[in-house]
Coordinates of C-alpha atoms and ligand atoms in Angstrom, one line a residue:
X21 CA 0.0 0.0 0.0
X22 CA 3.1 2.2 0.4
X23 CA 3.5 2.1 -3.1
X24 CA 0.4 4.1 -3.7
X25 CA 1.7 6.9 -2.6
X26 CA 4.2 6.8 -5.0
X27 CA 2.2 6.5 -8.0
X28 CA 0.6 10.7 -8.0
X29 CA 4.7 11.3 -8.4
X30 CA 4.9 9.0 -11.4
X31 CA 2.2 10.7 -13.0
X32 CA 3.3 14.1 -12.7
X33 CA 5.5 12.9 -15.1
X34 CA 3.2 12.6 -17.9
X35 CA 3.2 15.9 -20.4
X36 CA 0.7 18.4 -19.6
X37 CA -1.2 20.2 -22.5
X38 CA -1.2 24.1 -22.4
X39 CA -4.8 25.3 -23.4
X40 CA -4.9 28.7 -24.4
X41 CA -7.4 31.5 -23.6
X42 CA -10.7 31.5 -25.9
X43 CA -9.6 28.3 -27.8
X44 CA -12.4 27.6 -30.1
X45 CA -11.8 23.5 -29.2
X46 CA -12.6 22.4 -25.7
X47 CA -9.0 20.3 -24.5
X48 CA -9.5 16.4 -23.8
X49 CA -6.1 15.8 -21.0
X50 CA -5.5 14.6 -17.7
X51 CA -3.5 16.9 -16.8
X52 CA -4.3 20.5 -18.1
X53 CA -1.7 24.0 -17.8
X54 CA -3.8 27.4 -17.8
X55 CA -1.4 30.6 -18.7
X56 CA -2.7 33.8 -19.1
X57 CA -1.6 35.8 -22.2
X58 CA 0.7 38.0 -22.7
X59 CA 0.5 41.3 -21.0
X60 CA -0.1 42.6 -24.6
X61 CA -2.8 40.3 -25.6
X62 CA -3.9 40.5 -22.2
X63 CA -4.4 44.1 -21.6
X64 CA -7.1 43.7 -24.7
X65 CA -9.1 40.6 -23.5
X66 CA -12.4 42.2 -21.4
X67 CA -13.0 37.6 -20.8
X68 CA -11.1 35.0 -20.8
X69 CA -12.9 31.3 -20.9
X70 CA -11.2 27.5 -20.8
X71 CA -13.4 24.8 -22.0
X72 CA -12.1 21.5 -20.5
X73 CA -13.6 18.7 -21.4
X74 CA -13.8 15.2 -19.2
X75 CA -11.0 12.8 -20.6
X76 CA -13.0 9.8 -19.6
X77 CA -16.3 9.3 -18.9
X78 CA -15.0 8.5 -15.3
X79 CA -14.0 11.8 -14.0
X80 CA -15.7 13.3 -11.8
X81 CA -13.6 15.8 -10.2
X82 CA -11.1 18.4 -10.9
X83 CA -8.1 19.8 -8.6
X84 CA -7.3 23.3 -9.5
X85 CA -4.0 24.0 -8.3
X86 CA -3.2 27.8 -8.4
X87 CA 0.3 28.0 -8.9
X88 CA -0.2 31.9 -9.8
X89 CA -2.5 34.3 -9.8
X90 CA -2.3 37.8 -9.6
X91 CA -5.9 40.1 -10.4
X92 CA -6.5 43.7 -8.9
X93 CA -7.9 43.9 -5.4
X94 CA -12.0 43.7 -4.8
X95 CA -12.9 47.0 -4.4
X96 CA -16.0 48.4 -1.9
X97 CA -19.1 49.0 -3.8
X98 CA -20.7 52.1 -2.1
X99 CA -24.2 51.4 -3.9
X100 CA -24.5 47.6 -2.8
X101 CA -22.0 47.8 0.2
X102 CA -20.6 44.7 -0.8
X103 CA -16.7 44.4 -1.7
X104 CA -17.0 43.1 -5.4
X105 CA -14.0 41.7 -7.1
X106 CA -13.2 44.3 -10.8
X107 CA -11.9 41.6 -12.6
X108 CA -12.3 37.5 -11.5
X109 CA -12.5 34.2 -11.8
X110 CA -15.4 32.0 -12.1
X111 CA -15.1 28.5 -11.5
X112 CA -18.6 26.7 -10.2
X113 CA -19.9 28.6 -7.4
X114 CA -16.0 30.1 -6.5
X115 CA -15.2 33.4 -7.9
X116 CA -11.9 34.3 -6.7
X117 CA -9.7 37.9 -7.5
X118 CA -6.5 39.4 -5.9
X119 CA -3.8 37.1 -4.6
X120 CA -4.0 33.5 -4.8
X121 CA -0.8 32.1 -4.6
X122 CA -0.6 28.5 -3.6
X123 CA -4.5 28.0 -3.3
X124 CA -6.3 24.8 -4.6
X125 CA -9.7 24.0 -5.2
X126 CA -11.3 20.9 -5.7
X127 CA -14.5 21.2 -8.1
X128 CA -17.0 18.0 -8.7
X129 CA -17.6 17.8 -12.2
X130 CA -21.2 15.6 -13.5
X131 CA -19.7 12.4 -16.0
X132 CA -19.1 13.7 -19.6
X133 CA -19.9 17.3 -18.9
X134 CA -16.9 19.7 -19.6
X135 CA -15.7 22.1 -16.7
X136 CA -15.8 25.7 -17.8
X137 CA -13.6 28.7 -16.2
X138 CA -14.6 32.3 -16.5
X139 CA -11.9 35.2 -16.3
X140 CA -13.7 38.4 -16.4
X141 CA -11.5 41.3 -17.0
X142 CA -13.3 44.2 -17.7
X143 CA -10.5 46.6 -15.7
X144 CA -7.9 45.6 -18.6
X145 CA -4.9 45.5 -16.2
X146 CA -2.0 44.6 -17.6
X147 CA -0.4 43.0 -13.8
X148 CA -3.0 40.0 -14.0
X149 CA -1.6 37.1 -14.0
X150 CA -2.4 33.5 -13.7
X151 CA -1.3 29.8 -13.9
X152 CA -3.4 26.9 -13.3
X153 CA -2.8 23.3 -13.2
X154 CA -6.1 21.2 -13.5
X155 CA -5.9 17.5 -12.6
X156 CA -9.0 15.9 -14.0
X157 CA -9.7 12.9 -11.3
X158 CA -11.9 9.9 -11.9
X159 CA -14.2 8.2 -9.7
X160 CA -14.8 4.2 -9.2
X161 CA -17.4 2.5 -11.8
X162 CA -20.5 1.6 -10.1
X163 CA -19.6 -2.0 -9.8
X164 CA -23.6 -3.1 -10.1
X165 CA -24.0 -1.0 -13.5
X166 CA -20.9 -2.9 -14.7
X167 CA -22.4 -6.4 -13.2
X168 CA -25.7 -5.3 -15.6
X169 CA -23.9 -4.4 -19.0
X170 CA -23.0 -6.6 -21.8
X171 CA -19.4 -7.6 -22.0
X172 CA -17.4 -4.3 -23.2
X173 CA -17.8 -5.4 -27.1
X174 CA -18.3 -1.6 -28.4
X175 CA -17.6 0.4 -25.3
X176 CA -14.6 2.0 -27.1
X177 CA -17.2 3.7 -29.0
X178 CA -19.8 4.5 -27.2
X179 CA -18.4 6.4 -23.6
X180 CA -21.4 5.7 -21.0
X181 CA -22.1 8.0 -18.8
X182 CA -22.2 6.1 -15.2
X183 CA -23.5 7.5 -11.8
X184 CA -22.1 6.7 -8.4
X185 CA -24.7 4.6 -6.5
X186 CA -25.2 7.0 -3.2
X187 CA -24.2 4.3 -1.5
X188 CA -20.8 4.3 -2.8
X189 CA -20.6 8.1 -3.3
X190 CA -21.1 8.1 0.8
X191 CA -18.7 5.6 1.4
X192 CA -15.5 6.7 -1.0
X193 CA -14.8 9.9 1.4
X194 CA -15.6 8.4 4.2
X195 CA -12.9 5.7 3.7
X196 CA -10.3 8.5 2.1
X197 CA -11.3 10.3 5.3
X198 CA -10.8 8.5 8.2
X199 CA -10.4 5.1 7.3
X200 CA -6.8 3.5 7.2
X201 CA -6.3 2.6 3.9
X202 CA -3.8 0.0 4.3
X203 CA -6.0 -2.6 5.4
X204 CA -10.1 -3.2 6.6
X205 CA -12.9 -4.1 4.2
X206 CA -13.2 -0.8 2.8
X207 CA -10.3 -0.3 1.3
X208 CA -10.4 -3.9 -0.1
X209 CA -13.8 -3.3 -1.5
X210 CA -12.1 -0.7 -3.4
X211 CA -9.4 -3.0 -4.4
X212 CA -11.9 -4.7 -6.1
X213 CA -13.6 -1.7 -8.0
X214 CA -12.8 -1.2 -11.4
X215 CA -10.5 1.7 -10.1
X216 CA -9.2 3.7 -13.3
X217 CA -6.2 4.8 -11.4
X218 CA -4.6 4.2 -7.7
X219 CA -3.1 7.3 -8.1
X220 CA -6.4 9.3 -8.5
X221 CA -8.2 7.1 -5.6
X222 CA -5.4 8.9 -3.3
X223 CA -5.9 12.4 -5.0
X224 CA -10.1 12.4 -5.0
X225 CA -11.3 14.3 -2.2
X226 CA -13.8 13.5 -0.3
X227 CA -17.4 14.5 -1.2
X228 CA -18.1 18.1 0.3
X229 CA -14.5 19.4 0.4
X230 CA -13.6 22.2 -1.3
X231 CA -10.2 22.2 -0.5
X232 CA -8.1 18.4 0.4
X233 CA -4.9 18.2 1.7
X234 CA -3.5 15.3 2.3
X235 CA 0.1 15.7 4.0
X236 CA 0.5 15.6 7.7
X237 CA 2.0 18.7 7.8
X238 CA 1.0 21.9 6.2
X239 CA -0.5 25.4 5.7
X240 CA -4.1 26.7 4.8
X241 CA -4.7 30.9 4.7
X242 CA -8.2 32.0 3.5
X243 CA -8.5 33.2 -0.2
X244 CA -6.9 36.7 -0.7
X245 CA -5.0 36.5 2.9
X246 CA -1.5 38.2 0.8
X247 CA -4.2 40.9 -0.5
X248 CA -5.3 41.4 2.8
X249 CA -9.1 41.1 2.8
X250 CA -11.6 38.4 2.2
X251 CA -14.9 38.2 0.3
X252 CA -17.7 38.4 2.0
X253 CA -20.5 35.7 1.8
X254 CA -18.3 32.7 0.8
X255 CA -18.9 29.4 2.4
X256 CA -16.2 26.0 1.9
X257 CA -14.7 23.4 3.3
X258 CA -11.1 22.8 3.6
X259 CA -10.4 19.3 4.8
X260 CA -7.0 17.4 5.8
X261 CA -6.7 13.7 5.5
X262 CA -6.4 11.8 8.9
X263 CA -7.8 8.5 9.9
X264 CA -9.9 7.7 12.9
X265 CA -6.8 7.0 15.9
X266 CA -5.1 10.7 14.8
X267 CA -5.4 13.9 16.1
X268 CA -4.7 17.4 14.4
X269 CA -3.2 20.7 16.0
X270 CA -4.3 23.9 14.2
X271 CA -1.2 26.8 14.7
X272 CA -3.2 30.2 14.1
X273 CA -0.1 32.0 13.5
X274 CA -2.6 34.9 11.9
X275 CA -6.5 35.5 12.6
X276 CA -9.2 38.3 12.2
X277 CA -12.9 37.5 11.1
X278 CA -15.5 39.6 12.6
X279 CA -17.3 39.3 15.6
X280 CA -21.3 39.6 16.1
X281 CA -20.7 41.3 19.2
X282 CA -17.9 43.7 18.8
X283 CA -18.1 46.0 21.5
X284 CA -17.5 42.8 23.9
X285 CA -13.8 42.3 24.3
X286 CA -12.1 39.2 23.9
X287 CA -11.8 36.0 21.9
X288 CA -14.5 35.1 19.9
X289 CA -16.2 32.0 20.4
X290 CA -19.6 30.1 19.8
X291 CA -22.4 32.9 20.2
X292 CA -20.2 35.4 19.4
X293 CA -19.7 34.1 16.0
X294 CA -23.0 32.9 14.8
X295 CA -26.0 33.7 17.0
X296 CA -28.2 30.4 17.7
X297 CA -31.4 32.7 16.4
X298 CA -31.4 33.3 12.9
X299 CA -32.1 37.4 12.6
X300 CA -31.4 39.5 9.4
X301 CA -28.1 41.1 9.1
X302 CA -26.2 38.8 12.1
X303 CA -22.9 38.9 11.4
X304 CA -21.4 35.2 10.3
X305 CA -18.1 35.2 9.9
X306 CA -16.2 32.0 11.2
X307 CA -14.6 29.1 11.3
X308 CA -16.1 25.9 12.5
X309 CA -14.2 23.5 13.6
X310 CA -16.1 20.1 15.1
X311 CA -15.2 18.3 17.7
X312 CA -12.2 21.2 18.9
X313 CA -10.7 22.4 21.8
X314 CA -8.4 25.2 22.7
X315 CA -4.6 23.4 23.4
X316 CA -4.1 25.4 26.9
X317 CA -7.7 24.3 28.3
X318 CA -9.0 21.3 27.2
X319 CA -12.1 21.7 29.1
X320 CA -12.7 24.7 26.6
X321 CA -14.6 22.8 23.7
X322 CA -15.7 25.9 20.9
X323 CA -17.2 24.9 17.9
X324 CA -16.7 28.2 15.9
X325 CA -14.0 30.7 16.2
X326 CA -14.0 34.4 15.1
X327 CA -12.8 37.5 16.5
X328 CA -9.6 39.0 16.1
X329 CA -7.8 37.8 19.1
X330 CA -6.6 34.0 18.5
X331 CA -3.4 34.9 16.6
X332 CA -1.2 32.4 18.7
X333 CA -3.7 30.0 19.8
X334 CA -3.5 26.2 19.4
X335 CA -6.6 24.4 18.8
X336 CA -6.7 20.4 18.8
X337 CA -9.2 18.6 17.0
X338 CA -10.7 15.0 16.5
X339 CA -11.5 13.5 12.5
X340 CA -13.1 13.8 9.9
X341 CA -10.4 16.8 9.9
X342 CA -12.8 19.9 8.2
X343 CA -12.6 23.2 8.8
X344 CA -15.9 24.7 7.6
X345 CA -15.5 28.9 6.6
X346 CA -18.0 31.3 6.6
X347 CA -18.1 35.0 5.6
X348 CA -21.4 37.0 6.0
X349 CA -22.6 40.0 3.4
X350 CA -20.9 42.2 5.4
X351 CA -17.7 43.5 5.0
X352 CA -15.0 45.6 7.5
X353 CA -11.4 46.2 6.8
X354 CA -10.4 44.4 9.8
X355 CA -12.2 41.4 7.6
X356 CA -8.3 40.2 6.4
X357 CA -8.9 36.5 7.3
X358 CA -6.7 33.5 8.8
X359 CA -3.3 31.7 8.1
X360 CA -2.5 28.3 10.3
X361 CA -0.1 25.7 10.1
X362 CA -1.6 22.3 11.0
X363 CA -0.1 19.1 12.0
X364 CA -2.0 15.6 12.3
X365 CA -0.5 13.1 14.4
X366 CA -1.4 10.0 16.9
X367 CA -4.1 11.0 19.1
X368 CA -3.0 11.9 22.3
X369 CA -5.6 13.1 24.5
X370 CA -9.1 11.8 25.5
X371 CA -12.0 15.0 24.3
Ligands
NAG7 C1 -22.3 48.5 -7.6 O1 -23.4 47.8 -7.2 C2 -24.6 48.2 -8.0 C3 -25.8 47.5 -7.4 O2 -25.6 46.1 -7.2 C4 -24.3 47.8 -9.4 O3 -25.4 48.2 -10.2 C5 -23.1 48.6 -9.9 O4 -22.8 48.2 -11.2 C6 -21.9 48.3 -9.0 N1 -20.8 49.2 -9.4 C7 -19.6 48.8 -9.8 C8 -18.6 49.8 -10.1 O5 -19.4 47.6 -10.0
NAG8 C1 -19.5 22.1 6.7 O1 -19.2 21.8 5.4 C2 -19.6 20.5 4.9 C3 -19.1 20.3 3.5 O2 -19.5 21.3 2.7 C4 -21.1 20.5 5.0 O3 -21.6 19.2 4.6 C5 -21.6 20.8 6.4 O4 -23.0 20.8 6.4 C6 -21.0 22.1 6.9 N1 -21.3 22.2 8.3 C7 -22.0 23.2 8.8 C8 -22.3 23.2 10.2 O5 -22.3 24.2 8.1
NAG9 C1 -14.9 46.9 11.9 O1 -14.7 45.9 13.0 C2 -14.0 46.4 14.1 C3 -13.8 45.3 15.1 O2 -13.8 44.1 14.4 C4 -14.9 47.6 14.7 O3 -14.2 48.1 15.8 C5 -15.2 48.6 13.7 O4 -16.1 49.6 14.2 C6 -15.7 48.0 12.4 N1 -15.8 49.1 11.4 C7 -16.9 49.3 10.6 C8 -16.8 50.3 9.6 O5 -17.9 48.6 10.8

């Protein structure tokens, strides 16, 4: 099973195809390299689209990783009082602008549909820059639609289409998540999938996670941290792989999200973060983070964190390893979000 963790290096191997901005042809690779133009070609561009089509009827996820991108800062919007990014990029539900360095995102993508990305770029800057790896990922066959088709006589010709049984869609995460995948009947019912690739089994994240990482050691800053400001009403995931006997210590080495109750001083925690009654306008800015407690007092259990005054706190916390952030509609300069360093390990306390 050690082996398998090999197998992601091998394929970075493989060539990656460079797609250029407004191909007419949609690109059909595994592994896919978005550049931005030229600063000359760019400077004209008011959109940018990629048009990447599924390389096998089996993906059905993509990994964005963001080795560079550089668009002007959002910029306050006096009529809506919303920050608004000038120029962006759309991908799914994410539109992301300013610095994002370093970032991933993990999109799900429906069987033979192509993933689309938007650059808008109506402010015709000529700093934006931008390179993107996309890792197309597939997903087990549903082993009972196999069991039902007709030996594969023409399927070289005709790519089905085939949906995860929810059953199996449930249970993929789950055993990514927290299972041990060295040994257990999970992971050798999915030895026995027809899996298109070991190398993508370790890669997929699992379902609900926006962002996956899977080394024990690492960093994770909210979108935009190097510009200094988040966006306001975005709501993800960030998971960390870990299986059910680890632990993980989150660092906050940096940490400001607003508070509902700013004139009360202090850490925020719980109620002051999201307000168990649901009124208009409540501010919601957080971090959730289940099954958590603060490292210097265990018998302090929070659920979501917010404020602007855990910069050097340590929080421990017990798998599935997600990290759920919210940002409200409202948005405040002190708004510039959170960096931590994370570490999973054996568990070693009792919650
Ligand atoms: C500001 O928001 C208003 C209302 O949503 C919108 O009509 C307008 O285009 C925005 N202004 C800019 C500069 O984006
Ligand atoms: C946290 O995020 C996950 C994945 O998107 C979602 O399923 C879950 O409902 C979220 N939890 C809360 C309390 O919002
Ligand atoms: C922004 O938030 C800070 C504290 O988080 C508060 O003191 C300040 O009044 C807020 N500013 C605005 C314009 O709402």
């Amino acid at each position: 099973m050690k082996l398998l963790w090999l197998l992601p290096l091998l394929s970075l191997a493989a060539v990656d195809c460079q797609l250029q901005c407004n191909a007419a042809t949609s690109v059909r690779q595994k592994r896919t390299v978005i550049r931005s133009p030229v600063a000359g070609k760019l400077s004209v561009l008011d959109t940018c689209q990629y048009e990447v089509a599924p390389w096998s009827s089996q993906v059905c996820q993509v990994r964005i990783d963001i080795e560079r991108f550089e668009l002007p800062q959002p910029r306050f919007n006096a009529t809506s009082q919303l920050l608004e990014c000038v120029d962006f990029m759309q991908v799914q539900r994410f539109q992301l602008c300013g610095r994002n360095n370093g970032q991933h995102l993990y999109v799900q993508v429906q069987r033979g549909r192509a993933l689309k990305l938007h650059f808008s770029l109506g402010s015709h800057s000529t700093q934006s820059t931008w390179q993107l790896t996309l890792t197309q990922l597939e997903c087990p066959q549903n082993t009972l639609a196999m069991a039902k088709q007709q030996p594969a006589t023409d399927a070289s010709h005709m790519p089905t289409v085939r949906t995860l049984l929810p059953f199996l869609s449930n249970f993929l995460p789950r055993t990514i998540f927290g299972g041990n995948p060295g040994n257990g009947p999970a992971a050798q019912l999915i030895q026995t999938l027809t899996a298109p690739s070991a190398a993508d089994l370790e890669l997929l994240a699992p379902l609900g996670c926006d962002q996956f990482y899977r080394s024990t050691t690492g960093g994770i800053a909210s979108f935009n941290f190097a510009g200094g400001i988040y966006m306001p009403n975005m709501r993800y995931a960030i998971c960390v792989a870990g299986a059910a006997n680890m632990e993980i210590s989150y660092s906050l080495d940096h940490f400001s999200l607003s508070k509902s109750n700013n004139d009360v001083l202090g850490p925020g925690y719980d109620e002051d973060c999201h307000s168990t009654v649901k009124t208009m306008g409540r501010a919601t800015d957080y971090l959730l983070i289940a099954n958590s407690y603060m490292a210097n007092n265990q018998a302090f259990q929070p659920t979501y964190y917010c404020g602007n005054q855990l910069a050097g706190s340590k929080i421990i916390a017990r798998p599935p390893f997600v990290i759920n952030f919210s940002s409200d509609a409202q948005t405040n300069a002190s708004e510039t979000g959170f960096q931590l360093t994370y570490k999973v390990r054996q568990s070693q306390s009792q919650l």
